[in-house]
Coordinates of C-alpha atoms in Angstrom, one line a residue:
X1 CA 56.5 -26.5 99.9
X2 CA 58.8 -24.3 97.7
X3 CA 59.7 -27.2 95.4
X4 CA 56.0 -27.9 94.9
X5 CA 55.3 -24.3 94.0
X6 CA 58.3 -24.4 91.5
X7 CA 56.9 -27.6 90.0
X8 CA 53.4 -26.1 89.7
X9 CA 54.9 -23.0 88.0
X10 CA 56.9 -25.0 85.7
X11 CA 54.0 -27.1 84.5
X12 CA 52.0 -24.0 84.1
X13 CA 54.6 -22.4 81.9
X14 CA 54.8 -25.5 79.9
X15 CA 51.1 -25.7 79.3
X16 CA 50.9 -21.9 78.6
X17 CA 53.9 -22.1 76.1
X18 CA 52.3 -25.2 74.3
X19 CA 48.8 -23.5 74.0
X20 CA 50.6 -20.3 72.7
X21 CA 51.6 -22.1 69.6
X22 CA 47.8 -22.4 68.5
X23 CA 46.2 -19.7 66.7
X24 CA 44.6 -17.1 68.8
X25 CA 41.2 -17.8 67.2
X26 CA 39.3 -20.9 68.1
X27 CA 39.8 -23.5 65.7
X28 CA 36.6 -25.4 64.3
X29 CA 36.7 -29.1 63.8
X30 CA 36.4 -28.5 59.9
X31 CA 39.4 -26.2 60.1
X32 CA 41.4 -28.7 62.4
X33 CA 40.6 -31.5 60.1
X34 CA 41.8 -29.7 56.9
X35 CA 45.0 -28.6 58.4
X36 CA 45.8 -32.0 59.9
X37 CA 45.4 -33.7 56.4
X38 CA 47.4 -31.0 54.8
X39 CA 50.0 -31.6 57.3
X40 CA 50.1 -35.4 56.9
X41 CA 50.6 -34.8 53.2
X42 CA 53.2 -32.3 53.7
X43 CA 55.1 -34.2 56.1
X44 CA 54.8 -37.8 54.3
X45 CA 57.9 -37.7 52.2
X46 CA 60.0 -36.5 55.2
X47 CA 58.9 -39.5 57.5
X48 CA 59.1 -42.0 54.6
X49 CA 62.8 -40.7 53.9
X50 CA 63.6 -41.4 57.6
X51 CA 62.2 -44.9 57.4
X52 CA 64.2 -45.4 54.0
X53 CA 67.4 -44.4 55.8
X54 CA 66.9 -46.5 58.8
X55 CA 66.3 -49.7 56.5
X56 CA 69.1 -48.9 54.3
X57 CA 71.7 -48.2 57.0
X58 CA 70.8 -51.2 59.0
X59 CA 74.1 -53.1 58.3
X60 CA 77.5 -53.3 59.8
X61 CA 79.3 -52.9 56.5
X62 CA 78.2 -52.1 52.8
X63 CA 76.0 -54.8 51.4
X64 CA 74.6 -54.4 47.9
X65 CA 72.9 -50.9 48.1
X66 CA 72.6 -51.0 51.9
X67 CA 75.4 -49.3 53.9
X68 CA 76.1 -47.6 57.1
X69 CA 75.7 -43.7 57.1
X70 CA 77.8 -41.8 54.8
X71 CA 79.3 -44.9 53.1
X72 CA 78.6 -46.1 49.5
X73 CA 76.5 -49.1 48.6
X74 CA 76.7 -50.5 45.3
X75 CA 74.5 -52.9 43.2
X76 CA 76.7 -54.8 41.0
X77 CA 74.4 -56.9 39.1
X78 CA 71.0 -56.5 37.5
X79 CA 67.9 -57.9 39.1
X80 CA 66.3 -61.0 37.5
X81 CA 63.0 -62.4 37.8
X82 CA 63.4 -63.6 41.4
X83 CA 64.0 -60.1 42.5
X84 CA 61.1 -58.8 44.7
X85 CA 62.8 -56.1 46.9
X86 CA 61.5 -53.3 44.9
X87 CA 58.8 -52.9 42.2
X88 CA 59.6 -51.8 38.6
X89 CA 63.4 -52.3 38.8
X90 CA 65.5 -51.5 35.8
X91 CA 68.0 -53.5 33.6
X92 CA 69.7 -50.2 32.2
X93 CA 72.0 -49.1 35.2
X94 CA 73.7 -50.3 38.2
X95 CA 72.7 -48.3 41.3
X96 CA 74.9 -46.7 43.8
X97 CA 73.4 -45.4 47.1
X98 CA 74.3 -43.7 50.2
X99 CA 72.4 -42.2 53.1
X100 CA 74.4 -39.1 54.3
X101 CA 74.4 -37.1 57.6
X102 CA 76.0 -33.7 57.5
X103 CA 74.7 -32.3 60.6
X104 CA 78.2 -32.5 62.2
X105 CA 80.4 -31.8 59.4
X106 CA 80.5 -32.1 55.5
X107 CA 81.5 -35.0 53.6
X108 CA 83.9 -34.9 50.7
X109 CA 83.1 -37.2 47.6
X110 CA 85.5 -38.0 44.9
X111 CA 84.2 -39.5 41.5
X112 CA 86.7 -41.0 38.8
X113 CA 86.5 -40.1 35.3
X114 CA 83.9 -42.1 33.6
X115 CA 85.5 -42.1 30.1
X116 CA 82.4 -41.5 28.4
X117 CA 80.2 -43.7 30.2
X118 CA 76.9 -41.9 31.2
X119 CA 76.1 -41.7 34.9
X120 CA 74.3 -39.4 37.4
X121 CA 74.5 -39.0 41.1
X122 CA 71.1 -37.8 42.2
X123 CA 71.0 -36.1 45.8
X124 CA 67.6 -36.0 47.6
X125 CA 67.1 -34.0 50.6
X126 CA 64.9 -35.6 53.4
X127 CA 61.7 -34.0 51.7
X128 CA 62.5 -36.0 48.8
X129 CA 63.4 -32.9 46.5
X130 CA 66.4 -33.3 44.2
X131 CA 68.8 -30.4 44.9
X132 CA 71.9 -31.4 42.8
X133 CA 72.7 -34.1 40.2
X134 CA 76.5 -34.1 39.4
X135 CA 77.1 -36.5 36.4
X136 CA 77.5 -36.7 32.6
X137 CA 74.7 -34.2 31.8
X138 CA 75.8 -31.6 34.3
X139 CA 79.3 -31.7 35.2
X140 CA 80.7 -33.9 32.3
X141 CA 82.8 -37.3 32.4
X142 CA 86.0 -35.9 34.0
X143 CA 87.0 -36.8 37.5
X144 CA 85.4 -34.4 40.1
X145 CA 85.6 -33.8 43.9
X146 CA 82.8 -32.0 45.8
X147 CA 81.3 -31.7 49.3
X148 CA 78.0 -32.1 50.6
X149 CA 77.5 -29.5 53.5
X150 CA 74.6 -29.0 56.0
X151 CA 72.1 -26.1 55.8
X152 CA 73.8 -24.2 58.3
X153 CA 77.5 -25.1 57.8
X154 CA 80.1 -22.2 57.7
X155 CA 83.7 -22.8 56.7
X156 CA 86.0 -23.2 53.9
X157 CA 86.7 -26.2 51.7
X158 CA 89.9 -27.4 50.4
X159 CA 91.0 -26.0 47.1
X160 CA 89.4 -27.9 44.2
X161 CA 86.5 -29.2 46.3
X162 CA 83.1 -27.7 45.1
X163 CA 80.3 -27.2 47.5
X164 CA 76.7 -28.4 47.3
X165 CA 74.6 -27.2 50.1
X166 CA 72.1 -29.7 51.3
X167 CA 68.8 -27.9 52.4
X168 CA 68.5 -30.6 55.1
X169 CA 70.9 -32.2 57.7
X170 CA 70.5 -35.7 56.1
X171 CA 69.5 -37.0 52.7
X172 CA 70.0 -39.6 50.1
X173 CA 72.2 -40.2 47.2
X174 CA 70.9 -42.4 44.4
X175 CA 73.4 -43.1 41.6
X176 CA 72.9 -44.7 38.3
X177 CA 75.6 -45.9 36.0
X178 CA 74.9 -47.0 32.4
X179 CA 75.6 -50.8 32.1
X180 CA 75.5 -52.5 28.7
X181 CA 74.5 -55.9 29.8
X182 CA 76.1 -58.4 31.8
X183 CA 79.5 -58.3 29.9
X184 CA 79.8 -54.6 31.1
X185 CA 79.6 -55.6 34.9
X186 CA 83.4 -55.7 35.3
X187 CA 83.9 -52.1 34.0
X188 CA 81.1 -50.6 35.8
X189 CA 82.3 -52.3 39.1
X190 CA 85.7 -50.6 38.5
X191 CA 84.0 -47.1 38.2
X192 CA 81.8 -47.8 41.3
X193 CA 84.8 -48.9 43.4
X194 CA 86.5 -45.7 42.5
X195 CA 84.0 -43.5 44.3
X196 CA 85.2 -42.4 47.8
X197 CA 83.5 -40.6 50.5
X198 CA 85.1 -39.1 53.7
X199 CA 84.5 -36.7 56.5
X200 CA 85.8 -33.1 55.7
X201 CA 88.0 -33.7 58.8
X202 CA 89.5 -36.8 57.2
X203 CA 90.1 -35.5 53.7
X204 CA 93.5 -36.3 52.4
X205 CA 94.4 -38.5 55.3
X206 CA 94.2 -42.3 55.8
X207 CA 90.6 -43.1 56.6
X208 CA 88.9 -46.3 57.5
X209 CA 85.0 -46.0 57.6
X210 CA 83.4 -47.1 60.9
X211 CA 81.2 -50.1 61.1
X212 CA 77.6 -49.6 61.2
X213 CA 75.2 -50.7 63.9
X214 CA 72.3 -53.2 63.4
X215 CA 69.0 -52.6 65.1
X216 CA 67.5 -56.1 65.5
X217 CA 64.2 -54.7 66.0
X218 CA 64.2 -52.6 62.9
X219 CA 61.1 -53.1 60.6
X220 CA 62.6 -54.0 57.3
X221 CA 59.3 -54.0 55.2
X222 CA 58.8 -51.5 52.5
X223 CA 58.5 -47.9 53.8
X224 CA 55.1 -47.1 52.1
X225 CA 53.7 -50.2 53.9
X226 CA 55.1 -49.0 57.1
X227 CA 53.3 -45.7 56.8
X228 CA 50.2 -47.3 55.8
X229 CA 49.8 -49.0 59.3
X230 CA 51.6 -46.1 61.4
X231 CA 49.2 -44.5 63.9
X232 CA 48.8 -40.9 63.8
X233 CA 50.5 -40.1 67.2
X234 CA 53.6 -41.8 65.9
X235 CA 53.6 -40.2 62.6
X236 CA 53.1 -36.6 63.8
X237 CA 55.5 -37.0 66.8
X238 CA 58.2 -38.4 64.5
X239 CA 57.5 -35.7 61.8
X240 CA 58.1 -32.9 64.4
X241 CA 61.4 -34.6 65.6
X242 CA 62.7 -35.0 62.2
X243 CA 62.1 -31.3 61.3
X244 CA 64.8 -30.3 63.9
X245 CA 67.8 -31.4 61.7
X246 CA 65.9 -31.2 58.4
X247 CA 64.1 -27.8 58.2
X248 CA 61.5 -26.9 55.7
X249 CA 62.1 -25.3 52.6
X250 CA 62.3 -21.3 52.2
X251 CA 59.0 -21.3 50.3
X252 CA 57.2 -23.2 52.9
X253 CA 56.1 -20.5 55.3
X254 CA 52.4 -20.5 54.3
X255 CA 52.4 -24.2 55.3
X256 CA 54.4 -23.6 58.4
X257 CA 51.8 -21.1 59.6
X258 CA 49.2 -23.5 59.0
X259 CA 50.7 -26.1 61.1
X260 CA 51.3 -23.9 64.0
X261 CA 47.4 -23.5 64.2
X262 CA 47.5 -27.2 65.3
X263 CA 50.7 -27.0 67.5
X264 CA 53.3 -28.3 65.2
X265 CA 56.2 -25.9 64.9
X266 CA 59.5 -26.8 63.1
X267 CA 62.4 -27.2 65.3
X268 CA 60.1 -28.1 68.4
X269 CA 59.0 -31.5 69.8
X270 CA 55.1 -32.1 69.4
X271 CA 53.4 -33.4 72.5
X272 CA 50.4 -35.2 71.0
X273 CA 48.7 -36.1 74.3
X274 CA 48.8 -32.4 75.5
X275 CA 47.1 -31.2 72.1
X276 CA 43.5 -30.0 72.6
X277 CA 41.0 -32.8 72.0
X278 CA 39.7 -31.2 68.8
X279 CA 43.3 -31.4 67.4
X280 CA 44.0 -34.9 68.5
X281 CA 40.7 -35.9 66.8
X282 CA 41.6 -34.2 63.6
X283 CA 45.1 -35.8 63.7
X284 CA 43.9 -39.3 64.3
X285 CA 41.5 -39.0 61.5
X286 CA 43.9 -37.5 59.0
X287 CA 45.9 -40.4 57.7
X288 CA 43.1 -42.4 56.2
X289 CA 41.9 -39.5 54.1
X290 CA 45.3 -38.2 53.3
X291 CA 46.6 -41.6 52.2
X292 CA 43.7 -41.9 49.8
X293 CA 44.7 -38.5 48.3
X294 CA 48.4 -39.5 48.1
X295 CA 47.8 -42.8 46.3
X296 CA 45.4 -41.2 43.7
X297 CA 47.8 -38.4 43.1
X298 CA 50.4 -41.1 42.1
X299 CA 48.1 -43.1 39.8
X300 CA 46.8 -39.9 38.0
X301 CA 50.1 -38.1 37.6
X302 CA 51.4 -36.9 34.4
X303 CA 50.1 -36.4 30.8
X304 CA 48.1 -39.1 28.9
X305 CA 48.8 -39.9 25.4
X306 CA 48.4 -43.0 23.1
X307 CA 47.7 -45.0 26.2
X308 CA 51.0 -43.9 27.8
X309 CA 51.3 -41.7 30.9
X310 CA 54.3 -39.5 31.4
X311 CA 55.0 -37.2 34.4
X312 CA 56.9 -34.2 33.1
X313 CA 56.3 -31.6 35.9
X314 CA 55.7 -32.6 39.5
X315 CA 58.6 -35.0 39.8
X316 CA 62.1 -34.6 41.3
X317 CA 61.5 -31.0 42.5
X318 CA 58.1 -29.9 43.7
X319 CA 58.0 -26.5 45.0
X320 CA 54.8 -26.2 47.0
X321 CA 53.2 -29.0 45.2
X322 CA 53.0 -31.2 48.2
X323 CA 50.5 -33.7 47.1
X324 CA 52.4 -34.7 44.1
X325 CA 55.5 -34.8 46.1
X326 CA 53.9 -37.2 48.5
X327 CA 52.4 -39.2 45.6
X328 CA 55.8 -39.7 44.0
X329 CA 57.4 -40.5 47.3
X330 CA 54.7 -43.2 47.8
X331 CA 54.9 -44.8 44.4
X332 CA 58.4 -43.7 42.9
X333 CA 60.6 -42.6 45.5
X334 CA 64.0 -41.2 44.0
X335 CA 62.4 -40.4 40.7
X336 CA 64.8 -38.2 38.6
X337 CA 63.9 -34.8 37.4
X338 CA 62.7 -34.9 33.8
X339 CA 65.9 -33.4 32.4
X340 CA 67.8 -36.6 33.5
X341 CA 65.1 -39.2 32.7
X342 CA 61.5 -39.4 31.8
X343 CA 59.3 -42.7 32.4
X344 CA 56.4 -43.1 30.0
X345 CA 54.3 -46.1 31.3
X346 CA 51.4 -47.9 29.8
X347 CA 49.0 -50.7 31.0
X348 CA 47.0 -50.6 27.9
X349 CA 47.2 -50.9 24.1
X350 CA 46.3 -48.1 21.6
X351 CA 42.5 -48.8 22.0
X352 CA 42.7 -48.6 25.8
X353 CA 42.3 -52.4 26.4
X354 CA 44.5 -53.8 29.3
X355 CA 47.8 -55.4 27.9
X356 CA 47.3 -59.3 28.0
X357 CA 50.2 -61.6 28.0
X358 CA 48.3 -64.3 25.9
X359 CA 48.0 -61.8 23.0
X360 CA 50.7 -60.4 20.5
X361 CA 51.5 -56.8 20.1
X362 CA 53.9 -54.4 17.9
X363 CA 55.3 -51.2 19.2
X364 CA 56.2 -49.4 15.8
X365 CA 58.4 -46.3 15.8
X366 CA 58.5 -44.3 12.7
X367 CA 62.0 -43.0 11.7
X368 CA 61.4 -39.6 13.1
X369 CA 59.7 -40.9 16.4
X370 CA 62.6 -43.1 17.7
X371 CA 62.9 -42.0 21.4
X372 CA 65.1 -38.8 21.3
X373 CA 67.9 -39.1 24.0
X374 CA 71.3 -37.9 24.5
X375 CA 72.3 -40.9 26.3
X376 CA 70.1 -44.0 25.9
X377 CA 66.5 -45.4 26.0
X378 CA 65.0 -48.7 26.9
X379 CA 61.6 -50.6 27.1
X380 CA 61.0 -52.8 30.2
X381 CA 58.5 -55.6 30.7
X382 CA 56.6 -55.9 34.0
X383 CA 54.3 -58.7 35.3
X384 CA 51.1 -58.1 37.3
X385 CA 53.3 -57.7 40.4
X386 CA 55.3 -54.9 38.8
X387 CA 58.3 -57.2 38.7
X388 CA 60.5 -58.9 35.9
X389 CA 58.8 -61.6 34.2
X390 CA 60.5 -65.0 33.8
X391 CA 61.1 -65.8 30.0
X392 CA 63.1 -68.2 27.9
X393 CA 65.6 -65.7 26.9
X394 CA 66.0 -63.9 30.2
X395 CA 65.3 -60.7 28.4
X396 CA 63.4 -58.1 30.7
X397 CA 64.2 -55.0 28.6
X398 CA 65.2 -54.0 25.1
X399 CA 66.6 -50.7 23.8
X400 CA 69.0 -49.0 21.7
X401 CA 72.2 -50.6 23.2
X402 CA 70.7 -53.9 21.8
X403 CA 71.6 -55.0 18.2
X404 CA 68.1 -54.1 17.0
X405 CA 67.1 -54.6 13.4
X406 CA 65.6 -51.5 11.8
X407 CA 63.2 -51.5 8.8
X408 CA 64.4 -50.3 5.3
X409 CA 62.8 -46.8 5.8
X410 CA 64.6 -46.3 9.3
X411 CA 61.4 -47.3 11.3
X412 CA 61.6 -49.8 14.0
X413 CA 59.4 -52.6 15.2
X414 CA 59.6 -54.3 18.6
X415 CA 57.6 -57.5 19.0
X416 CA 56.0 -57.9 22.3
X417 CA 54.7 -61.5 22.7
X418 CA 55.0 -64.6 24.8
X419 CA 56.5 -66.7 22.1
X420 CA 59.3 -66.1 19.5
X421 CA 58.2 -63.9 16.6
X422 CA 60.6 -66.0 14.5
X423 CA 64.5 -66.2 14.4
X424 CA 64.7 -63.2 12.2
X425 CA 63.0 -61.1 14.5
X426 CA 64.2 -62.2 17.7
X427 CA 66.7 -59.4 18.1
X428 CA 63.6 -57.2 18.5
X429 CA 61.6 -59.4 20.7
X430 CA 60.5 -58.5 24.3
X431 CA 58.8 -61.5 25.9
X432 CA 55.6 -61.2 27.8
X433 CA 54.8 -63.1 31.1
X434 CA 53.6 -66.8 31.1
X435 CA 50.1 -65.6 32.1
X436 CA 48.1 -62.6 33.3
X437 CA 48.3 -58.8 32.6
X438 CA 51.5 -56.8 32.0
X439 CA 52.7 -53.2 31.8
X440 CA 55.4 -51.5 29.9
X441 CA 57.7 -48.9 31.0
X442 CA 60.0 -46.8 28.8
X443 CA 63.1 -44.9 30.1
X444 CA 64.7 -42.1 28.4
X445 CA 68.0 -41.1 30.0
X446 CA 69.1 -37.6 29.4
X447 CA 66.2 -36.9 27.0
X448 CA 66.4 -34.3 24.3
X449 CA 64.5 -31.1 24.3
X450 CA 62.1 -32.5 21.9
X451 CA 61.0 -35.1 24.5
X452 CA 60.7 -32.5 27.1
X453 CA 58.8 -29.8 25.4
X454 CA 55.8 -31.9 24.1
X455 CA 57.3 -32.5 20.7
X456 CA 57.6 -36.3 21.0
X457 CA 55.1 -38.9 22.5
X458 CA 55.3 -42.7 22.6
X459 CA 53.6 -44.5 20.0
X460 CA 50.5 -46.7 21.0
X461 CA 50.9 -50.5 21.5
X462 CA 49.3 -52.0 18.5
X463 CA 47.7 -55.4 19.0
X464 CA 48.3 -58.0 16.3
X465 CA 45.1 -59.5 14.9

C-alpha cells in the first residue's frame, strides 16, 4: 500500500511539474499554433546539424569528407559531372570537414603554414551560426595552434594555444583550401595532411585516433530530405534532447519564453504524449506550414540586381533572424559569412528570361567591374539538377586563376555557350549543358569592401542574337 501511494505521489508530482512549464494563462489554439511554428523554425538548424553529424561520422575511419568525431576528413579531388552527393559543388577549393564534440574536453587543432595559399576554417555551432574562422583573412598564413573549448569549460590551455569557445557542445568545421586546378592537388593534400586534431589530454603526447562506429540503420539521405518527412513528435523530442548539450544563444531569451508556453524548456526532455491536446495538435500541424516558410525564405534571400541574387546580410551569422537562419540551413548549410565569401547566383539573363543551354551568352565585365577580391573569384556552371554539366573540355568553372584573355581596354568577356566560340576565345569559354536550363554561380573569396558595401554588382548575362 505504501509503495502504491508513493507511485501515485510520484506520478502526480511529475504531471504537476510538467504542466508548470506552461504559461499560467490558458493558450488559445491560435497562440499554440503560432508558437509551434516559431519553435519549428527556431529548432530546424539544430536538428539538421545533428543529422548532418550523424551521417558524416558514420564511418570507422576518415573517408573523403566523412570521419569519426573529432577527426579530419579531406576531399582530395574536385567533383566532376558524375558527382551527385551535394548540390552546387565548387571547383575552387578542396574541402576539409570535422564534426567535433567538446562536451568532455577541448580539442587542440594545429594547422601548418599555408605559404601564401588562401584557406579558411569555418566553425559552426549546432545552431549553424559561424563563431570563428581561422585562416588567411583573420589569422594570416603562418602556422597556428588553437583549441575549441565547450561553452562551460573552465581550465588553462598550454602556452601558445589560443582559445575559441564554442557556444555549443558539438559543432562542425568546414574548411576550404584554394586549389588551382588538378595540377595543384599534390600541394593542397600536403597542406591538408599537416592538419592535426587531438584531445587536450593527449596534446604533446603520442596519439592514435580511435576508430569510429558505423550504424547500419543510419539514414544516409540528405538531411533536408530527412526533415521533410520527419514527424512532429520525433522532431520536437529530438530538438529538446539536443538543447541539453547545445544551449540556446544569449539573445534567445524571448524565444525561450515563447517555447515554455508549449512545454519546451532548454535542458529538459520533452514528453510529447503528455502535452495538452491543444499543444499536440499545434505541434503536429507546425512542420507543414513552417517548411513552406523556410523554403520560401531561402529562395527569396538576398538582394536582386541585373538578374543576380546575392545574400549579404542574413547568412553565416543570424542573431535572432531565425527564419533566414533556417532557410540557409535548408538550402545552403555551411554558408560563409560575407566577409569570407559572397555567392551571386542567377537563373536568368539581363532581360529576366530563363537561361537556356541552346542559346549563346556573354558575361561582360568592364575594366572597373572585374569582381573585387583579396583572394580569388570564379563563375560556375550548373545544370537543371544544380550539378556540374558534362562538357567536351571538362570545364565546370572559370575565373581569375585561369589564363583569361582580356580585351585591349582591360575589360573581360566570358563566353557562355554549348559549342566552342572559336579557338581564339576558348580560354574564356564556360560550356553550357547538352540540354535544358542552367544557372550560374559566382564566388568571390575574401571580397573587398567594394563588394560588401554595395559598390559592386555583377553585370547582367547578355544573350547573343
